[in-house]
Each structure stands twice: as structure tokens, then as C-alpha cells.
Tab-separated table of C-alpha atoms and ligand atoms in Angstrom:
chain	number	residue	atom	x	y	z
A	1	UNK	CA	85.354	137.168	64.311
A	2	UNK	CA	83.091	140.178	64.909
A	3	UNK	CA	84.817	143.429	65.602
A	4	UNK	CA	83.982	146.443	67.824
A	5	UNK	CA	84.011	149.743	65.817
A	6	UNK	CA	83.426	153.283	66.930
A	7	UNK	CA	81.811	155.873	64.624
A	8	UNK	CA	82.217	159.450	65.789
A	9	UNK	CA	79.776	161.862	64.256
A	10	UNK	CA	81.598	165.165	63.627
A	11	UNK	CA	80.063	166.693	60.501
A	12	UNK	CA	77.937	169.401	62.110
A	13	UNK	CA	78.904	173.030	62.111
A	14	UNK	CA	78.656	174.009	65.787
A	15	UNK	CA	77.031	177.395	64.879
A	16	UNK	CA	76.845	178.588	68.528
A	17	UNK	CA	80.635	178.465	68.841
A	18	UNK	CA	80.732	181.514	66.506
A	19	UNK	CA	83.971	180.336	65.068
A	20	UNK	CA	85.855	179.658	61.860
A	21	UNK	CA	87.259	176.582	63.523
A	22	UNK	CA	85.092	173.462	63.416
A	23	UNK	CA	83.590	172.873	66.844
A	24	UNK	CA	85.281	169.524	67.551
A	25	UNK	CA	88.724	171.056	66.970
A	26	UNK	CA	88.343	173.550	69.778
A	27	UNK	CA	90.791	172.418	72.416
A	28	UNK	CA	90.036	171.254	75.909
A	29	UNK	CA	92.989	170.774	78.273
A	30	UNK	CA	95.226	170.983	75.295
A	31	UNK	CA	93.587	168.425	72.975
A	32	UNK	CA	91.001	169.044	70.290
A	33	UNK	CA	87.720	167.907	71.995
A	34	UNK	CA	87.150	165.063	69.501
A	35	UNK	CA	90.511	163.626	70.485
A	36	UNK	CA	89.178	163.230	74.050
A	37	UNK	CA	86.439	161.115	72.555
A	38	UNK	CA	88.971	159.189	70.543
A	39	UNK	CA	90.958	158.607	73.780
A	40	UNK	CA	87.928	157.342	75.632
A	41	UNK	CA	87.156	154.995	72.755
A	42	UNK	CA	90.699	153.617	72.855
A	43	UNK	CA	90.529	153.284	76.663
A	44	UNK	CA	87.418	151.122	76.196
A	45	UNK	CA	89.555	148.789	73.960
A	46	UNK	CA	88.088	149.864	70.608
A	47	UNK	CA	90.813	150.456	68.061
A	48	UNK	CA	88.869	150.839	64.840
A	49	UNK	CA	87.560	154.433	64.649
A	50	UNK	CA	85.551	155.909	61.833
A	51	UNK	CA	84.948	159.682	61.929
A	52	UNK	CA	82.087	161.177	59.891
A	53	UNK	CA	83.185	164.703	58.821
A	54	UNK	CA	81.535	167.441	56.730
A	55	UNK	CA	81.766	171.072	57.835
A	56	UNK	CA	85.374	172.174	57.892
A	57	UNK	CA	86.531	168.704	56.857
A	58	UNK	CA	89.816	169.848	55.278
A	59	UNK	CA	90.730	171.484	58.605
A	60	UNK	CA	89.692	168.415	60.568
A	61	UNK	CA	91.493	165.897	58.387
A	62	UNK	CA	94.745	167.995	58.418
A	63	UNK	CA	94.659	168.811	62.143
A	64	UNK	CA	93.862	165.403	63.539
A	65	UNK	CA	96.341	162.519	63.642
A	66	UNK	CA	95.375	160.264	60.722
A	67	UNK	CA	96.785	157.198	62.327
A	68	UNK	CA	94.034	154.879	63.548
A	69	UNK	CA	91.168	157.144	62.294
A	70	UNK	CA	89.220	156.528	59.029
A	71	UNK	CA	87.456	159.575	57.711
A	72	UNK	CA	84.213	159.362	55.766
A	73	UNK	CA	82.458	162.442	54.399
A	74	UNK	CA	78.860	163.520	54.832
A	75	UNK	CA	78.443	166.068	52.053
A	76	UNK	CA	75.155	167.475	53.319
A	77	UNK	CA	74.198	167.465	57.071
A	78	UNK	CA	70.817	165.849	56.818
A	79	UNK	CA	70.758	164.566	60.336
A	80	UNK	CA	72.394	162.064	62.703
A	81	UNK	CA	70.873	159.029	61.030
A	82	UNK	CA	72.062	160.189	57.669
A	83	UNK	CA	75.524	160.803	59.224
A	84	UNK	CA	75.799	157.208	60.522
A	85	UNK	CA	74.551	155.974	57.074
A	86	UNK	CA	77.813	157.322	55.686
A	87	UNK	CA	79.627	154.409	57.403
A	88	UNK	CA	77.330	151.807	55.693
A	89	UNK	CA	79.461	149.056	54.109
A	90	UNK	CA	82.464	149.687	56.388
A	91	UNK	CA	81.371	147.156	58.993
A	92	UNK	CA	80.513	143.484	58.727
A	93	UNK	CA	76.839	142.625	59.665
A	94	UNK	CA	77.762	141.102	63.056
A	95	UNK	CA	80.210	143.785	64.052
A	96	UNK	CA	79.281	145.970	67.012
A	97	UNK	CA	79.093	149.693	66.123
A	98	UNK	CA	79.380	152.205	68.932
A	99	UNK	CA	78.074	155.634	67.849
A	100	UNK	CA	79.368	158.756	69.570
A	101	UNK	CA	79.438	162.523	69.032
A	102	UNK	CA	82.582	164.550	68.676
A	103	UNK	CA	81.619	167.185	71.134
A	104	UNK	CA	81.682	165.261	74.455
A	105	UNK	CA	85.188	165.701	75.803
A	106	UNK	CA	84.366	164.589	79.369
A	107	UNK	CA	83.584	161.089	78.179
A	108	UNK	CA	85.485	158.269	79.964
A	109	UNK	CA	86.626	154.939	78.638
A	110	UNK	CA	85.047	153.163	81.691
A	111	UNK	CA	81.568	154.476	80.726
A	112	UNK	CA	81.959	153.191	77.154
A	113	UNK	CA	83.081	149.849	78.530
A	114	UNK	CA	79.967	149.666	80.598
A	115	UNK	CA	77.815	150.549	77.672
A	116	UNK	CA	79.473	147.901	75.477
A	117	UNK	CA	79.145	145.233	78.207
A	118	UNK	CA	75.460	146.039	78.824
A	119	UNK	CA	74.790	145.867	75.074
A	120	UNK	CA	76.301	142.454	74.848
A	121	UNK	CA	74.734	141.134	78.044
A	122	UNK	CA	71.251	142.029	77.074
A	123	UNK	CA	71.576	140.633	73.624
A	124	UNK	CA	70.179	143.888	72.240
A	125	UNK	CA	70.606	144.931	68.616
A	126	UNK	CA	70.554	148.609	69.799
A	127	UNK	CA	71.398	150.160	73.148
A	128	UNK	CA	71.236	153.825	74.047
A	129	UNK	CA	73.074	155.421	76.931
A	130	UNK	CA	70.762	157.752	78.936
A	131	UNK	CA	71.002	159.876	82.029
A	132	UNK	CA	68.714	162.083	84.168
A	133	UNK	CA	69.175	165.776	84.013
A	134	UNK	CA	67.586	168.362	86.402
A	135	UNK	CA	67.606	170.700	83.321
A	136	UNK	CA	66.884	168.407	80.308
A	137	UNK	CA	65.906	171.179	77.869
A	138	UNK	CA	67.414	170.676	74.386
A	139	UNK	CA	67.979	166.928	74.687
A	140	UNK	CA	65.953	164.086	73.136
A	141	UNK	CA	63.740	162.517	75.892
A	142	UNK	CA	63.529	158.829	76.616
A	143	UNK	CA	59.986	157.504	76.534
A	144	UNK	CA	59.543	154.202	78.332
A	145	UNK	CA	56.396	152.066	78.413
A	146	UNK	CA	54.303	151.329	81.534
A	147	UNK	CA	56.725	148.413	82.413
A	148	UNK	CA	59.716	150.777	82.178
A	149	UNK	CA	60.969	149.355	78.933
A	150	UNK	CA	62.412	151.621	76.260
A	151	UNK	CA	59.853	152.824	73.747
A	152	UNK	CA	61.244	155.702	71.759
A	153	UNK	CA	63.170	158.890	71.705
A	154	UNK	CA	61.429	162.274	71.117
A	155	UNK	CA	63.459	165.352	70.219
A	156	UNK	CA	62.858	168.566	72.219
A	157	UNK	CA	61.623	170.304	69.075
A	158	UNK	CA	59.035	167.591	68.404
A	159	UNK	CA	58.003	167.086	72.041
A	160	UNK	CA	54.563	167.704	73.500
A	161	UNK	CA	54.574	169.282	77.085
A	162	UNK	CA	54.186	166.003	78.829
A	163	UNK	CA	57.168	164.597	77.008
A	164	UNK	CA	59.274	167.695	77.763
A	165	UNK	CA	58.547	166.962	81.448
A	166	UNK	CA	60.526	163.650	81.212
A	167	UNK	CA	63.981	164.190	82.737
A	168	UNK	CA	65.693	161.093	81.293
A	169	UNK	CA	67.628	162.147	78.213
A	170	UNK	CA	69.426	160.648	75.206
A	171	UNK	CA	73.164	160.988	75.625
A	172	UNK	CA	73.660	160.572	71.855
A	173	UNK	CA	75.830	157.542	72.601
A	174	UNK	CA	74.769	154.055	71.366
A	175	UNK	CA	75.730	150.535	70.510
A	176	UNK	CA	74.255	148.729	67.606
A	177	UNK	CA	74.742	145.463	65.827
A	178	UNK	CA	75.895	146.712	62.361
A	179	UNK	CA	73.599	144.598	60.125
A	180	UNK	CA	70.312	145.467	61.748
A	181	UNK	CA	71.080	149.146	62.287
A	182	UNK	CA	72.104	149.870	58.718
A	183	UNK	CA	68.931	148.179	57.521
A	184	UNK	CA	66.809	150.150	59.960
A	185	UNK	CA	68.561	153.430	58.973
A	186	UNK	CA	67.359	152.962	55.370
A	187	UNK	CA	63.757	153.038	56.632
A	188	UNK	CA	64.076	156.241	58.618
A	189	UNK	CA	61.958	159.179	57.206
A	190	UNK	CA	62.745	162.853	57.835
A	191	UNK	CA	59.106	163.380	59.046
A	192	UNK	CA	59.762	165.759	61.936
A	193	UNK	CA	60.004	169.503	62.714
A	194	UNK	CA	63.581	169.716	61.559
A	195	UNK	CA	63.111	167.671	58.451
A	196	UNK	CA	66.122	165.499	59.482
A	197	UNK	CA	66.995	161.802	59.416
A	198	UNK	CA	67.012	161.115	63.152
A	199	UNK	CA	69.340	158.274	64.285
A	200	UNK	CA	67.230	157.700	67.405
A	201	UNK	CA	64.347	156.702	65.072
A	202	UNK	CA	66.294	153.555	64.188
A	203	UNK	CA	65.556	152.208	67.782
A	204	UNK	CA	61.755	151.853	67.527
A	205	UNK	CA	62.302	150.265	64.012
A	206	UNK	CA	64.588	147.635	65.584
A	207	UNK	CA	61.937	147.133	68.340
A	208	UNK	CA	59.161	146.628	65.718
A	209	UNK	CA	61.306	143.945	64.046
A	210	UNK	CA	61.280	142.044	67.265
A	211	UNK	CA	64.811	142.777	68.199
A	212	UNK	CA	65.776	143.648	71.867
A	213	UNK	CA	66.487	147.376	72.287
A	214	UNK	CA	67.928	148.550	75.564
A	215	UNK	CA	68.428	151.781	77.430
A	216	UNK	CA	71.212	152.011	79.967
A	217	UNK	CA	70.690	154.727	82.556
A	218	UNK	CA	74.046	156.192	83.490
A	219	UNK	CA	74.234	157.911	86.899
A	220	UNK	CA	77.133	160.277	86.117
A	221	UNK	CA	75.849	163.034	83.857
A	222	UNK	CA	79.316	164.502	83.563
A	223	UNK	CA	80.428	161.902	81.003
A	224	UNK	CA	77.875	162.922	78.406
A	225	UNK	CA	78.281	166.689	78.785
A	226	UNK	CA	78.183	168.067	75.226
A	227	UNK	CA	79.722	171.403	74.124
A	228	UNK	CA	77.724	173.800	72.036
A	229	UNK	CA	79.129	177.165	73.034
A	230	UNK	CA	82.226	178.683	74.603
A	231	UNK	CA	80.749	178.828	78.069
A	232	UNK	CA	80.252	175.066	78.081
A	233	UNK	CA	83.767	174.769	76.534
A	234	UNK	CA	85.137	176.645	79.619
A	235	UNK	CA	83.228	174.390	81.895
A	236	UNK	CA	84.606	171.220	80.268
A	237	UNK	CA	88.102	172.765	80.455
A	238	UNK	CA	87.712	173.200	84.210
A	239	UNK	CA	86.471	169.664	84.721
A	240	UNK	CA	89.272	168.067	82.637
A	241	UNK	CA	91.967	170.152	84.311
A	242	UNK	CA	90.606	169.155	87.720
A	243	UNK	CA	90.706	165.509	86.649
A	244	UNK	CA	94.261	165.863	85.365
A	245	UNK	CA	95.451	167.586	88.559
A	246	UNK	CA	93.786	164.909	90.732
A	247	UNK	CA	95.460	162.157	88.643
A	248	UNK	CA	98.913	163.850	89.055
A	249	UNK	CA	98.459	164.332	92.836
A	250	UNK	CA	97.453	160.667	93.112
A	251	UNK	CA	100.700	159.773	91.428
A	252	UNK	CA	102.844	161.805	93.841
A	253	UNK	CA	102.903	165.351	92.460
A	254	UNK	CA	102.484	168.153	95.058
A	255	UNK	CA	100.298	171.143	94.015
A	256	UNK	CA	100.214	174.111	96.331
A	257	UNK	CA	96.981	175.349	94.624
A	258	UNK	CA	95.426	173.017	92.031
A	259	UNK	CA	92.963	175.783	91.190
A	260	UNK	CA	95.652	178.014	89.634
A	261	UNK	CA	97.668	175.143	88.158
A	262	UNK	CA	96.781	174.405	84.465
A	263	UNK	CA	98.287	171.139	82.985
A	264	UNK	CA	97.468	169.739	79.693
A	265	UNK	CA	96.137	166.200	79.373
A	266	UNK	CA	99.206	164.591	77.829
A	267	UNK	CA	101.819	166.093	80.226
A	268	UNK	CA	103.811	163.688	82.351
A	269	UNK	CA	105.209	164.680	85.819
A	270	UNK	CA	107.332	162.571	88.096
A	271	UNK	CA	106.714	162.094	91.801
A	272	UNK	CA	107.811	164.510	94.501
A	273	UNK	CA	107.800	167.369	91.989
A	274	UNK	CA	106.131	170.440	93.386
A	275	UNK	CA	104.020	172.738	91.196
A	276	UNK	CA	103.558	176.210	92.576
A	277	UNK	CA	100.612	178.482	91.622
A	278	UNK	CA	100.062	180.272	88.375
A	279	UNK	CA	101.875	177.652	86.352
A	280	UNK	CA	100.757	176.479	82.887
A	281	UNK	CA	102.262	173.253	81.470
A	282	UNK	CA	101.311	172.463	77.876
A	283	UNK	CA	101.541	169.907	75.055
A	284	UNK	CA	103.780	166.952	75.211
A	285	UNK	CA	105.888	168.248	78.165
A	286	UNK	CA	107.677	165.730	80.371
A	287	UNK	CA	108.873	166.733	83.841
A	288	UNK	CA	110.974	164.432	86.044
A	289	UNK	CA	111.079	163.885	89.760
A	290	UNK	CA	111.718	166.164	92.643
A	291	UNK	CA	111.539	169.382	90.664
A	292	UNK	CA	110.136	172.676	91.853
A	293	UNK	CA	108.185	174.392	89.083
A	294	UNK	CA	106.772	177.920	89.456
A	295	UNK	CA	105.376	180.097	90.790
A	296	UNK	CA	104.372	181.544	87.512
A	297	UNK	CA	106.064	179.291	85.030
A	298	UNK	CA	104.848	178.543	81.511
A	299	UNK	CA	106.230	175.352	79.828
A	300	UNK	CA	105.246	174.182	76.322
A	301	UNK	CA	106.466	170.871	74.645
A	302	UNK	CA	109.610	170.670	76.776
A	303	UNK	CA	111.537	167.879	78.464
A	304	UNK	CA	112.802	168.491	81.979
A	305	UNK	CA	114.931	166.088	84.023
A	306	UNK	CA	115.017	165.523	87.790
A	307	UNK	CA	115.821	167.982	90.552
A	308	UNK	CA	115.325	171.068	88.417
A	309	UNK	CA	114.200	174.407	89.854
A	310	UNK	CA	112.237	176.536	87.428
A	311	UNK	CA	110.915	179.815	88.834
A	312	UNK	CA	108.757	182.375	87.022
A	313	UNK	CA	110.126	181.435	83.553
A	314	UNK	CA	108.886	180.558	80.109
A	315	UNK	CA	110.205	177.366	78.195
A	316	UNK	CA	109.276	176.513	74.667
A	317	UNK	CA	110.373	173.258	72.991
A	318	UNK	CA	113.452	173.068	75.154
A	319	UNK	CA	115.319	170.291	76.922
A	320	UNK	CA	116.656	170.742	80.452
A	321	UNK	CA	118.780	168.027	82.099
A	322	UNK	CA	118.967	167.128	85.816
A	323	UNK	CA	119.798	169.653	88.526
A	324	UNK	CA	119.521	172.803	86.399
A	325	UNK	CA	118.138	176.029	88.002
A	326	UNK	CA	116.344	178.451	85.886
A	327	UNK	CA	114.929	181.923	86.538
A	328	UNK	CA	113.417	183.970	87.879
A	329	UNK	CA	112.282	185.558	84.622
A	330	UNK	CA	114.262	183.392	82.099
A	331	UNK	CA	112.990	182.745	78.524
A	332	UNK	CA	114.137	179.538	76.915
A	333	UNK	CA	113.070	179.460	73.209
A	334	UNK	CA	112.782	176.473	70.832
A	335	UNK	CA	115.961	174.426	70.431
A	336	UNK	CA	117.469	175.235	73.800
A	337	UNK	CA	119.279	172.380	75.541
A	338	UNK	CA	120.637	172.854	79.080
A	339	UNK	CA	122.925	170.026	80.101
A	340	UNK	CA	123.263	168.769	83.756
A	341	UNK	CA	123.648	171.416	86.487
A	342	UNK	CA	123.346	174.515	84.288
A	343	UNK	CA	122.272	177.717	85.909
A	344	UNK	CA	120.246	180.212	83.849
A	345	UNK	CA	119.434	183.219	85.961
A	346	UNK	CA	117.211	186.310	85.793
A	347	UNK	CA	116.373	188.125	82.605
A	348	UNK	CA	118.192	185.665	80.373
A	349	UNK	CA	116.979	184.668	76.900
A	350	UNK	CA	118.343	181.569	75.235
A	351	UNK	CA	117.430	180.404	71.693
A	352	UNK	CA	118.497	177.332	69.757
A	353	UNK	CA	121.622	176.918	71.887
A	354	UNK	CA	123.312	174.099	73.768
A	355	UNK	CA	124.759	175.016	77.237
A	356	UNK	CA	127.103	172.424	78.479
A	357	UNK	CA	127.339	170.770	81.862
A	358	UNK	CA	127.788	173.079	84.874
A	359	UNK	CA	127.924	176.280	82.759
A	360	UNK	CA	126.324	179.457	84.117
A	361	UNK	CA	124.404	182.361	82.461
A	362	UNK	CA	123.425	183.980	85.657
A	363	UNK	CA	121.990	187.383	84.539
A	364	UNK	CA	120.738	189.660	81.802
A	365	UNK	CA	122.094	187.953	78.753
A	366	UNK	CA	120.923	186.857	75.325
A	367	UNK	CA	122.433	183.641	73.934
A	368	UNK	CA	121.216	182.618	70.471
A	369	UNK	CA	122.563	180.024	67.910
A	370	UNK	CA	125.388	179.215	70.312
A	371	UNK	CA	127.325	176.140	71.397
A	372	UNK	CA	128.557	176.661	74.899
A	373	UNK	CA	130.875	174.061	76.442
A	374	UNK	CA	131.188	172.798	80.024
A	375	UNK	CA	131.847	174.956	83.073
A	376	UNK	CA	131.683	178.268	81.147
A	377	UNK	CA	130.828	181.401	82.973
A	378	UNK	CA	128.943	183.955	80.935
A	379	UNK	CA	128.969	187.468	82.662
A	380	UNK	CA	126.064	189.744	83.117
A	381	UNK	CA	124.933	191.572	79.990
A	382	UNK	CA	126.614	189.265	77.474
A	383	UNK	CA	124.964	189.354	74.034
A	384	UNK	CA	125.550	186.950	71.240
A	385	UNK	CA	125.119	189.152	68.121
A	386	UNK	CA	123.804	186.309	65.952
A	387	UNK	CA	121.883	188.208	63.343
A	388	UNK	CA	123.124	190.756	60.802
A	389	UNK	CA	119.660	191.555	59.464
A	390	UNK	CA	119.772	188.863	56.821
A	391	UNK	CA	121.393	185.717	58.249
A	392	UNK	CA	121.960	183.987	61.612
A	393	UNK	CA	125.500	182.946	62.642
A	394	UNK	CA	126.865	180.658	65.304
A	395	UNK	CA	128.863	181.467	68.376
A	396	UNK	CA	131.058	178.734	69.915
A	397	UNK	CA	132.332	179.040	73.448
A	398	UNK	CA	134.648	176.194	74.492
A	399	UNK	CA	134.953	174.565	77.971
A	400	UNK	CA	135.898	176.627	80.976
A	401	UNK	CA	135.815	179.967	79.083
A	402	UNK	CA	135.050	183.053	81.031
A	403	UNK	CA	133.038	185.692	79.205
A	404	UNK	CA	133.406	189.067	80.932
A	405	UNK	CA	130.368	191.153	81.696
A	406	UNK	CA	128.772	193.171	78.873
A	407	UNK	CA	130.669	191.261	76.021
A	408	UNK	CA	129.273	191.453	72.570
A	409	UNK	CA	130.101	188.355	70.617
A	410	UNK	CA	129.799	189.215	66.937
A	411	UNK	CA	129.002	185.822	65.342
A	412	UNK	CA	130.291	183.783	63.634
A	413	UNK	CA	132.966	183.753	66.349
A	414	UNK	CA	134.767	181.163	68.526
A	415	UNK	CA	136.072	181.635	72.104
A	416	UNK	CA	138.650	178.955	72.962
A	417	UNK	CA	139.171	176.676	75.934
A	418	UNK	CA	139.800	178.577	79.182
A	419	UNK	CA	139.874	181.799	77.122
A	420	UNK	CA	138.672	185.032	78.726
A	421	UNK	CA	137.087	188.057	77.271
A	422	UNK	CA	137.508	191.462	78.939
A	423	UNK	CA	134.386	193.073	80.302
A	424	UNK	CA	132.775	195.465	77.811
A	425	UNK	CA	134.549	193.951	74.801
A	426	UNK	CA	133.046	193.695	71.343
A	427	UNK	CA	134.609	190.418	70.157
A	428	UNK	CA	134.732	190.020	66.395
A	429	UNK	CA	137.606	187.556	65.962
A	430	UNK	CA	138.424	184.242	67.426
A	431	UNK	CA	139.962	184.128	70.845
A	432	UNK	CA	142.434	181.269	70.944
A	433	UNK	CA	142.585	178.763	73.839
A	434	UNK	CA	143.827	180.164	77.117
A	435	UNK	CA	143.958	183.771	75.698
A	436	UNK	CA	142.424	186.990	76.912
A	437	UNK	CA	140.434	188.780	74.236
A	438	UNK	CA	139.951	192.460	75.102
A	439	UNK	CA	138.735	195.275	72.960
A	440	UNK	CA	138.263	198.633	74.494
A	441	UNK	CA	139.880	202.038	74.433
A	442	UNK	CA	142.476	202.750	77.167
A	443	UNK	CA	140.924	204.747	79.954
A	444	UNK	CA	141.988	208.357	80.296
A	445	UNK	CA	141.673	210.241	83.698
A	446	UNK	CA	141.618	213.996	83.941
A	447	UNK	CA	142.684	215.151	87.350
A	448	UNK	CA	140.567	217.694	89.233
A	449	UNK	CA	138.024	217.788	86.380
A	450	UNK	CA	135.044	217.971	88.744
A	451	UNK	CA	136.096	221.224	90.389
A	452	UNK	CA	137.595	223.150	87.427
A	453	UNK	CA	134.780	224.754	85.427
A	454	UNK	CA	137.089	226.308	82.715
A	455	UNK	CA	138.789	223.040	81.997
A	456	UNK	CA	135.461	221.299	81.888
A	457	UNK	CA	134.335	223.707	79.233
A	458	UNK	CA	137.541	223.161	77.286
A	459	UNK	CA	137.030	219.492	77.527
A	460	UNK	CA	133.495	219.660	76.229
A	461	UNK	CA	134.741	221.803	73.298
A	462	UNK	CA	137.357	219.235	72.501
A	463	UNK	CA	134.578	216.567	72.403
A	464	UNK	CA	132.449	218.654	69.932
B	501	UD1	C1	71.303	164.702	69.322
B	501	UD1	C2	70.096	163.694	69.565
B	501	UD1	C3	69.391	163.904	70.884
B	501	UD1	C4	70.415	163.792	71.960
B	501	UD1	C5	71.620	164.761	71.720
B	501	UD1	C6	72.629	164.519	72.695
B	501	UD1	C7	69.371	163.218	67.299
B	501	UD1	C8	68.226	163.557	66.238
B	501	UD1	N1	69.187	163.887	68.453
B	501	UD1	O1	70.640	165.865	69.299
B	501	UD1	O2	68.429	162.968	71.034
B	501	UD1	O3	69.796	164.102	73.182
B	501	UD1	O4	72.198	164.572	70.453
B	501	UD1	O5	73.704	165.443	72.570
B	501	UD1	O6	70.196	162.583	67.032
B	501	UD1	N2	75.958	165.386	63.094
B	501	UD1	C9	76.499	165.037	61.846
B	501	UD1	N3	75.738	165.057	60.755
B	501	UD1	C10	74.515	165.643	60.821
B	501	UD1	C11	74.018	166.025	62.025
B	501	UD1	C12	74.744	165.951	63.158
B	501	UD1	O7	77.659	164.478	61.800
B	501	UD1	O8	73.870	165.716	59.726
B	501	UD1	C13	76.777	165.264	64.317
B	501	UD1	C14	77.097	166.562	64.922
B	501	UD1	O9	78.385	167.076	64.463
B	501	UD1	C15	77.214	166.206	66.403
B	501	UD1	C16	76.252	164.987	66.561
B	501	UD1	O10	76.055	164.543	65.257
B	501	UD1	O11	78.508	165.745	66.769
B	501	UD1	C17	74.884	165.356	67.179
B	501	UD1	O12	74.285	166.361	66.323
B	501	UD1	P1	73.476	167.589	66.979
B	501	UD1	O13	72.948	168.370	65.813
B	501	UD1	O14	74.246	168.269	67.992
B	501	UD1	O15	72.272	166.798	67.672
B	501	UD1	P2	71.402	167.323	68.771
B	501	UD1	O16	70.323	168.124	68.210
B	501	UD1	O17	72.191	167.789	69.903
B	502	CA	CA1	74.426	168.558	70.397
């Protein structure tokens, strides 16, 4: 049975990005732009994907998921026709090959499906997707004959003024039958201003062999928008973020101001969750239902349950169970896990720690490398001293413990069940279950000190 295969051309340098990073790896809405093309291909039901790589290929091959993508190398960038030629032999003659570029992140699966269907309906051996642009400069122009049938494509650089006046352009997206197109590619000559092997030249060759060649005019120009510089990158970013926000709102997420809400493409958010302005949600984050997130929160690769409130806080690779309240101004670093109903308040930093169900860290604390049990209260200003300059050590605080304000816990150290630490203590040894651990000098009061100057002087001498 014949197969549908996508070939994504991504060997070019992308000079105008002015970057050390290959163009197609620049991210749009959190994904390398070429992965948006891959996504659209898969949405269209095509699962065999060949990527032609050249410039920065090591970086490409290591940064992209290798699963489901076959890489082929184009050693020298001799043109788009030469690029497709690198996939010769990988497809059976009656397979359908869809050819795409790696720099069109706004592409949708539905558009590719239309292209594929049209290609098969017309019985064409080659079909090009076109659109009309008010500003067609830079694109290859579609030349049609007097009957409106496809004739050829002329590149901007090779175009006479009357051709430049044509506003129908080549999107750079095509379908071909493999056998005929790879034969035609062998006959292309680099006889043009750029001295390149132009893929579009395969189309008139197919025509001349008596094959049907079709051009599908696509109304929505957004799909084929290609990125050449960082201004276009920013535009694509805006479009994809708007699409993502619309999708989430359609699924039941409230956004007070979608324009100031930035959510990566692969983020999932449950219904009745409200996202308040100036919030950024990145990576593979999953957020449950009925949460309030923001204003001003930044969440990366985290998992958040239902009914969570997260105000003006930053979360990195953390897990937050149902009904937690976080912030304002909390910082949860990688490896943090908050179990159900935990409260983390203002100016609290937590790193690589588990905070048990119902426990509270309400203000001004640092908790690192700690295991905190259930229903523990951690007083304001508590610090787990987890680092001696060389190694990190663990602090364990058992269920129902009460850590007094301004306690220093010198790790490794364990605070037992229902144990208490006195405010201001520096705890260096285990506090057993139910015990009070207190470490501070007994207070001394000097009567009348404020009014007696002489004695004050004596006192200060004593201190010296
Ligand atoms: C190409 C088309 C043009 C079309 C436009 C749409 C040709 C000759 N022209 O022009 O008609 O309007 O796309 O965007 O095809 N690539 C390689 N190897 C190469 C050259 C290019 O892999 O040797 C890749 C690039 O990485 C890029 C794609 O092919 O992803 C298109 O190449 P580019 O140089 O951008 O072609 P355009 O001049 O834009
Ligand atoms: Ca281009």
C-alpha cells in the first residue's frame, strides 16, 4: 500500500536571524518552530517524517525529539530541489511525498489535509499550495496560462517586472507522487540567477511529461507565513499565543486579559481556572480545574491540581496538589512537592522539598532539601541551613511539629512528631517527638538603664 510521507526542508542557515542557533530551532510559543510544522503534519495524519538538515545539523539532531523523525543530511545547500533529492530512495514510487519548509510555524493540520485531498482528487503528480499576498515581494510567483491552469513558478530574483506584478505566490508547500518527482528532480538545472537547483522547476518538467500538475489557492495566508528574521518571529509568536489562548477559553478557561497572558503550546489547563494578567505558563505544565493563577505568576514545567490559588509567584518543575495556596511572592524551585492543602505564603523559597498535607510555611522562609510532614507549622523567618559550602544535607520535620519563628535548622537534623522549637533557636541536634528544642541565652534585664547615663557607659565598657 502506498504511504504518505512528509519531507521537511531545514538545511538552510537562516542568515537574517543573526544567530548561532539554526533558524528552525528558534522557539515560537515554547516549541522550536520546526516542531510546529511536525505537529501540523501529524495533525494531517502523516506519521512518517523525513527532515533534511545541513547547517547546524548537530544542534538540530540533538535538540529535536528523534522519535518519529528521520534525518537526512544535505552537505551543501545547493537549493530546494537538491534538498529534496537527499530523500531519494527513501520512498516507494507510488508513495505521496508532501514537501514543507521548517520555518512556517503557523501551519495548521487542516490546511495540509486540504492539500493532500486536493492532490489525490485531481490525480496530479505534483500540487503546489499557493496564496495571494498584497505584498508578494520575495516569494516565487505562480504563472498561469490564459485558461488559468498552472504553468510555472518564477523566483523573485529571476522575475521580469510583469511577473513581479503577480500577487499569487508559492507557499513552498507541495504534494508529489514520489516516483515522478524524483525522476524530474534529476533533470533540474541550476540555470538561474542564484545558480541553485530550484524545486519548483520540477513542476513544469512533470507538465511536459503529460502529468497533471495542480495549484491549490489557499485563502488564509496566515498558514504559510515564513520566518526569516526576528520581527517575523515575534509576529508568529503573537499569532500562536492568541490561538492557544482562544483554544483554552473555548475549553472553559477564563482570562481577564488574553493580551498579557502567555501560555506555551503544550500547556494544559482545566475548566473554570482563571488566569489573571501578566502570567507566563511554560513547557509541559498541567493545571487543574477551578484554580486562580496570577496576577504576575511564572510557571515552568509544573503540575498543579484543582482549586489552587497562586498569586505573583514563580514555580519551576514543581508539583502542587489540590487546594494549596501560594504567594504572593513565593519561589518554588525544582523538586518541590506541596501536598493537599498546603499554604506557602509571602517571600518563601522552597527547593527540592516535600511539604506534607495541610502544612504551612506562611512567611519569609527558606526550605531546601527538606521532608516536612503533615500539619506542620513553620514560623516566619525559618531557615533550613542545608549547605555547608561543600555538601547539601537533609532536614526532616515530622507531623504536627511547630517550628518557632526565626529558627535555624542546621542540617542534617530531625525534628520529631509534635516537637516544638523555640523562636530564635539554632537547632543543631535532633529534637525528639513531643519535645521542645530551645537554644538561646537567658535574657538579662537591667533596671533603669535608659535613664542612667553613667551606668550605660559602664555597661558599654563591659561589652568591649
Ligand atoms: C522558496 C521557493 C519560493 C517560495 C518560498 C516560500 C524555491 C527555489 N523557492 O524560496 O518559490 O515562494 O520558498 O517560502 O524553492 N533549504 C534547504 N536546502 C537548500 C535550500 C533551502 O534545506 O539548499 C530549505 C531552507 O532551510 C528552507 C526551505 O528550504 O526551510 C526554503 O528555502 P529558502 O532559501 O528559504 O527558499 P526561498 O528563497 O524562501
Ligand atoms: Ca524562505
